[in-house]
């Protein structure tokens, strides 16, 4: 990413419009047309949703997830899914997108979105997504941008006032305080039997479980705060407002029409129309507001929230002055208030801290401490006291947080007892320590503390989800079994599916020796790729127990998945497990192709010859015959050749291949995917044996399994290329002899193989062949007069160059 506004990218696009226009979907599709990309989302939950969608397309090995409290970093990610605040602004990517850019006008977070609008750029293409109210600001600040108006895919209609009892299924009721949410959820539970709850204060894990429960149809109603308004894809038909005002951190005020529209717009999905209204306890919405929401017309944003990025760390006063500096452009307004600024102001007045911050590095450290989020949203003094202790710990001793002090803060939170409010308080507190644990330089053993805080947050989130289910979902509406029982702790009935799945537990996750469904699903969801075992026919096991299997898709590169026992799981759990297995399947395909990113190289940003060649490589899972590649290869420009060479594409003697696709692990995956697609059994020895009888393939395409038929035998393609290379080397006769001996190719078989590969039968280049005796037929000559079954040596100039070299 380029961080300079003067460094113009090739393309800047602003896709602006109402909800349900497909903006985020199109941005994801566009990003995947590039080799690298990054998306900034406004919420951690939304970032996780997009991460799930992208990994289901390309696998988890190519995608990083970055939020303030969660980091999933594979060794070499191509795509970065982040919250806007957590975007690594120093990383260069081809494509970059920022969602909900209208939040640049938000009184507290707006300055971060404004900074991204001004400075965040992809190397080749940048997209800003958001409300149409941002059109004037985008056109003014980025005059070279292309501004598009996205059209809503379905209609949104006002449905007036309704009672809770008359709400249609697939409805969401929106309130603006936790107490009101719980009150409405309790009423709906009594009327309808069950309801899911979504609040911004819930942990992402709890919200995921609640949303999954609703999405799967286990419950038909949802009660939420405006946390559902930011781009979450929910299957909603109707949104009912239980209140039309909220406390915004400074005052209780009426909701703006555009805020109502952002929430109401969650109703209707894709081409399905949606409706919105109020509960019967409220008055009708004014006609002007209704008309604005239905037509998606609102007053444009005229000023964005801004904060000076050129900070002065010479002393605390200078830092405060630089943060308070007013913008020079009338398009911006200085951030009115922010928790980090208020904390810095308070801490700068503490004598013990003033005595310490005598160097710019310490002033910068103080500022970093002040940026620790206050997830508890309590009194400012309570949070400032925590920041004070943290800073004093970091500036004492060796400059790291003392493990004993950390344990004293974290250990009391490791408690899953208590009611909903108690668990929510602990969740808010542990999220602070989860954030701190990701500041690597602050801790002695950061990974250990990350694991511990995440474990506590997960346990609290699971407990909270269970409490919400117990309180707001009637058990008659749920599956009777909700817990996995350890075999060691109890001997369940043998016909219980949960008894069988309980064997997957391994170690107890709760005090009474049982594991909840949510805990198990999360364990699978967060497991690394190598935790899963996949056998040669596509059966998937997790920790030694069957979990699912691959099933035939439209081609070898698109296997589908099926759970081993789908009836065991509730709908929400089933969806999450299937998502994880789909991502696993994509990773397996990537392994079979030697890590070659075919999908991103077939995008519109690449030249047609390159896209054509990559398409053929994708169809061949990284290996294609040179004859099939000749036309596209001849048309490649130098840049495309160099890019393909960097990705391991090699113009061989008989094949164009991704070299890593011929490595043993890749060939194993190739054989599995081919067998799955052909619905048969792989020939014995594939891909372990380098040489097989050609009859073993029984008419099947040997190349699909990674072999080339040469007379009566089939050689693995990697060895075919080695033999071809040796045959064409001026001093390769000895190597040819050694290879054929190693492969146990003798007599007529050896002669036929070498002849079909374009070399002399005895593997001695330059040695004249004996003249044929008169009277012998072509058949007696071993078919010498027959045309070769495959192309011979390459003529000069035809595909004679390697990628990156001039043709």
PDB file of N, CA and C in Angstrom, residues 101-138:
ATOM      1  N   UNK A 101     -17.175   3.815   3.886  1.00  0.00           N
ATOM      2  CA  UNK A 101     -16.311   4.990   3.949  1.00  0.00           C
ATOM      3  C   UNK A 101     -17.040   6.205   4.498  1.00  0.00           C
ATOM      4  N   UNK A 102     -18.388   6.183   4.533  1.00  0.00           N
ATOM      5  CA  UNK A 102     -19.121   7.307   5.119  1.00  0.00           C
ATOM      6  C   UNK A 102     -18.839   7.472   6.605  1.00  0.00           C
ATOM      7  N   UNK A 103     -18.213   6.463   7.218  1.00  0.00           N
ATOM      8  CA  UNK A 103     -17.825   6.601   8.623  1.00  0.00           C
ATOM      9  C   UNK A 103     -16.706   7.623   8.801  1.00  0.00           C
ATOM     10  N   UNK A 104     -16.190   8.168   7.719  1.00  0.00           N
ATOM     11  CA  UNK A 104     -15.226   9.267   7.826  1.00  0.00           C
ATOM     12  C   UNK A 104     -15.856  10.479   8.495  1.00  0.00           C
ATOM     13  N   UNK A 105     -17.177  10.512   8.597  1.00  0.00           N
ATOM     14  CA  UNK A 105     -17.860  11.607   9.286  1.00  0.00           C
ATOM     15  C   UNK A 105     -18.211  11.247  10.728  1.00  0.00           C
ATOM     16  N   UNK A 106     -17.818  10.065  11.187  1.00  0.00           N
ATOM     17  CA  UNK A 106     -18.135   9.640  12.555  1.00  0.00           C
ATOM     18  C   UNK A 106     -17.320  10.452  13.551  1.00  0.00           C
ATOM     19  N   UNK A 107     -17.951  10.879  14.628  1.00  0.00           N
ATOM     20  CA  UNK A 107     -17.320  11.829  15.548  1.00  0.00           C
ATOM     21  C   UNK A 107     -16.107  11.253  16.265  1.00  0.00           C
ATOM     22  N   UNK A 108     -16.034   9.925  16.448  1.00  0.00           N
ATOM     23  CA  UNK A 108     -14.889   9.343  17.152  1.00  0.00           C
ATOM     24  C   UNK A 108     -13.959   8.563  16.233  1.00  0.00           C
ATOM     25  N   UNK A 109     -14.496   7.728  15.363  1.00  0.00           N
ATOM     26  CA  UNK A 109     -13.671   6.884  14.497  1.00  0.00           C
ATOM     27  C   UNK A 109     -13.390   7.525  13.148  1.00  0.00           C
ATOM     28  N   UNK A 110     -14.046   8.622  12.858  1.00  0.00           N
ATOM     29  CA  UNK A 110     -13.995   9.173  11.508  1.00  0.00           C
ATOM     30  C   UNK A 110     -12.613   9.507  11.007  1.00  0.00           C
ATOM     31  N   UNK A 111     -11.715   9.944  11.905  1.00  0.00           N
ATOM     32  CA  UNK A 111     -10.391  10.362  11.437  1.00  0.00           C
ATOM     33  C   UNK A 111      -9.613   9.213  10.818  1.00  0.00           C
ATOM     34  N   UNK A 112      -9.849   7.964  11.262  1.00  0.00           N
ATOM     35  CA  UNK A 112      -9.152   6.815  10.673  1.00  0.00           C
ATOM     36  C   UNK A 112      -9.632   6.586   9.240  1.00  0.00           C
ATOM     37  N   UNK A 113     -10.942   6.654   9.019  1.00  0.00           N
ATOM     38  CA  UNK A 113     -11.492   6.463   7.679  1.00  0.00           C
ATOM     39  C   UNK A 113     -11.063   7.611   6.756  1.00  0.00           C
ATOM     40  N   UNK A 114     -11.003   8.825   7.299  1.00  0.00           N
ATOM     41  CA  UNK A 114     -10.533   9.955   6.496  1.00  0.00           C
ATOM     42  C   UNK A 114      -9.083   9.738   6.066  1.00  0.00           C
ATOM     43  N   UNK A 115      -8.262   9.263   6.984  1.00  0.00           N
ATOM     44  CA  UNK A 115      -6.869   8.991   6.651  1.00  0.00           C
ATOM     45  C   UNK A 115      -6.772   7.945   5.534  1.00  0.00           C
ATOM     46  N   UNK A 116      -7.576   6.898   5.597  1.00  0.00           N
ATOM     47  CA  UNK A 116      -7.542   5.871   4.545  1.00  0.00           C
ATOM     48  C   UNK A 116      -8.011   6.455   3.206  1.00  0.00           C
ATOM     49  N   UNK A 117      -9.018   7.320   3.264  1.00  0.00           N
ATOM     50  CA  UNK A 117      -9.514   7.936   2.035  1.00  0.00           C
ATOM     51  C   UNK A 117      -8.437   8.794   1.384  1.00  0.00           C
ATOM     52  N   UNK A 118      -7.656   9.479   2.188  1.00  0.00           N
ATOM     53  CA  UNK A 118      -6.631  10.373   1.662  1.00  0.00           C
ATOM     54  C   UNK A 118      -5.361   9.638   1.231  1.00  0.00           C
ATOM     55  N   UNK A 119      -4.996   8.591   1.959  1.00  0.00           N
ATOM     56  CA  UNK A 119      -3.659   8.033   1.778  1.00  0.00           C
ATOM     57  C   UNK A 119      -3.605   6.560   1.369  1.00  0.00           C
ATOM     58  N   UNK A 120      -4.583   5.753   1.697  1.00  0.00           N
ATOM     59  CA  UNK A 120      -4.487   4.314   1.436  1.00  0.00           C
ATOM     60  C   UNK A 120      -4.753   4.034  -0.042  1.00  0.00           C
ATOM     61  N   UNK A 121      -3.799   3.391  -0.682  1.00  0.00           N
ATOM     62  CA  UNK A 121      -3.941   3.107  -2.105  1.00  0.00           C
ATOM     63  C   UNK A 121      -3.385   1.716  -2.429  1.00  0.00           C
ATOM     64  N   UNK A 122      -4.061   1.046  -3.339  1.00  0.00           N
ATOM     65  CA  UNK A 122      -3.518  -0.166  -3.921  1.00  0.00           C
ATOM     66  C   UNK A 122      -2.565   0.201  -5.044  1.00  0.00           C
ATOM     67  N   UNK A 123      -1.643  -0.679  -5.336  1.00  0.00           N
ATOM     68  CA  UNK A 123      -0.666  -0.396  -6.378  1.00  0.00           C
ATOM     69  C   UNK A 123      -1.329  -0.241  -7.744  1.00  0.00           C
ATOM     70  N   UNK A 124      -2.381  -1.023  -7.996  1.00  0.00           N
ATOM     71  CA  UNK A 124      -3.018  -0.988  -9.310  1.00  0.00           C
ATOM     72  C   UNK A 124      -4.469  -0.519  -9.258  1.00  0.00           C
ATOM     73  N   UNK A 125      -5.148  -0.776  -8.142  1.00  0.00           N
ATOM     74  CA  UNK A 125      -6.559  -0.384  -8.093  1.00  0.00           C
ATOM     75  C   UNK A 125      -6.987  -0.200  -6.640  1.00  0.00           C
ATOM     76  N   UNK A 126      -7.833   0.827  -6.411  1.00  0.00           N
ATOM     77  CA  UNK A 126      -8.341   1.136  -5.074  1.00  0.00           C
ATOM     78  C   UNK A 126      -9.839   1.353  -5.170  1.00  0.00           C
ATOM     79  N   UNK A 127     -10.587   0.740  -4.242  1.00  0.00           N
ATOM     80  CA  UNK A 127     -12.038   0.931  -4.177  1.00  0.00           C
ATOM     81  C   UNK A 127     -12.423   1.492  -2.822  1.00  0.00           C
ATOM     82  N   UNK A 128     -13.335   2.477  -2.836  1.00  0.00           N
ATOM     83  CA  UNK A 128     -13.970   2.954  -1.614  1.00  0.00           C
ATOM     84  C   UNK A 128     -15.457   2.654  -1.728  1.00  0.00           C
ATOM     85  N   UNK A 129     -15.990   1.988  -0.714  1.00  0.00           N
ATOM     86  CA  UNK A 129     -17.385   1.558  -0.723  1.00  0.00           C
ATOM     87  C   UNK A 129     -18.132   2.302   0.376  1.00  0.00           C
ATOM     88  N   UNK A 130     -19.380   2.685   0.099  1.00  0.00           N
ATOM     89  CA  UNK A 130     -20.129   3.364   1.146  1.00  0.00           C
ATOM     90  C   UNK A 130     -21.403   3.989   0.630  1.00  0.00           C
ATOM     91  N   UNK A 131     -21.943   4.904   1.432  1.00  0.00           N
ATOM     92  CA  UNK A 131     -23.211   5.555   1.112  1.00  0.00           C
ATOM     93  C   UNK A 131     -23.008   6.621   0.043  1.00  0.00           C
ATOM     94  N   UNK A 132     -24.077   6.877  -0.709  1.00  0.00           N
ATOM     95  CA  UNK A 132     -24.009   7.865  -1.778  1.00  0.00           C
ATOM     96  C   UNK A 132     -23.835   9.286  -1.231  1.00  0.00           C
ATOM     97  N   UNK A 133     -24.056   9.470   0.058  1.00  0.00           N
ATOM     98  CA  UNK A 133     -23.860  10.784   0.674  1.00  0.00           C
ATOM     99  C   UNK A 133     -22.403  11.239   0.606  1.00  0.00           C
ATOM    100  N   UNK A 134     -21.475  10.310   0.333  1.00  0.00           N
ATOM    101  CA  UNK A 134     -20.046  10.649   0.262  1.00  0.00           C
ATOM    102  C   UNK A 134     -19.616  11.136  -1.120  1.00  0.00           C
ATOM    103  N   UNK A 135     -20.526  11.162  -2.083  1.00  0.00           N
ATOM    104  CA  UNK A 135     -20.155  11.507  -3.452  1.00  0.00           C
ATOM    105  C   UNK A 135     -19.444  12.863  -3.550  1.00  0.00           C
ATOM    106  N   UNK A 136     -19.993  13.966  -2.991  1.00  0.00           N
ATOM    107  CA  UNK A 136     -19.297  15.256  -3.143  1.00  0.00           C
ATOM    108  C   UNK A 136     -17.896  15.254  -2.540  1.00  0.00           C
ATOM    109  N   UNK A 137     -17.720  14.606  -1.388  1.00  0.00           N
ATOM    110  CA  UNK A 137     -16.418  14.611  -0.744  1.00  0.00           C
ATOM    111  C   UNK A 137     -15.401  13.811  -1.558  1.00  0.00           C
ATOM    112  N   UNK A 138     -15.815  12.667  -2.080  1.00  0.00           N
ATOM    113  CA  UNK A 138     -14.899  11.848  -2.877  1.00  0.00           C
ATOM    114  C   UNK A 138     -14.495  12.602  -4.139  1.00  0.00           C
TER     115      UNK A 138
END
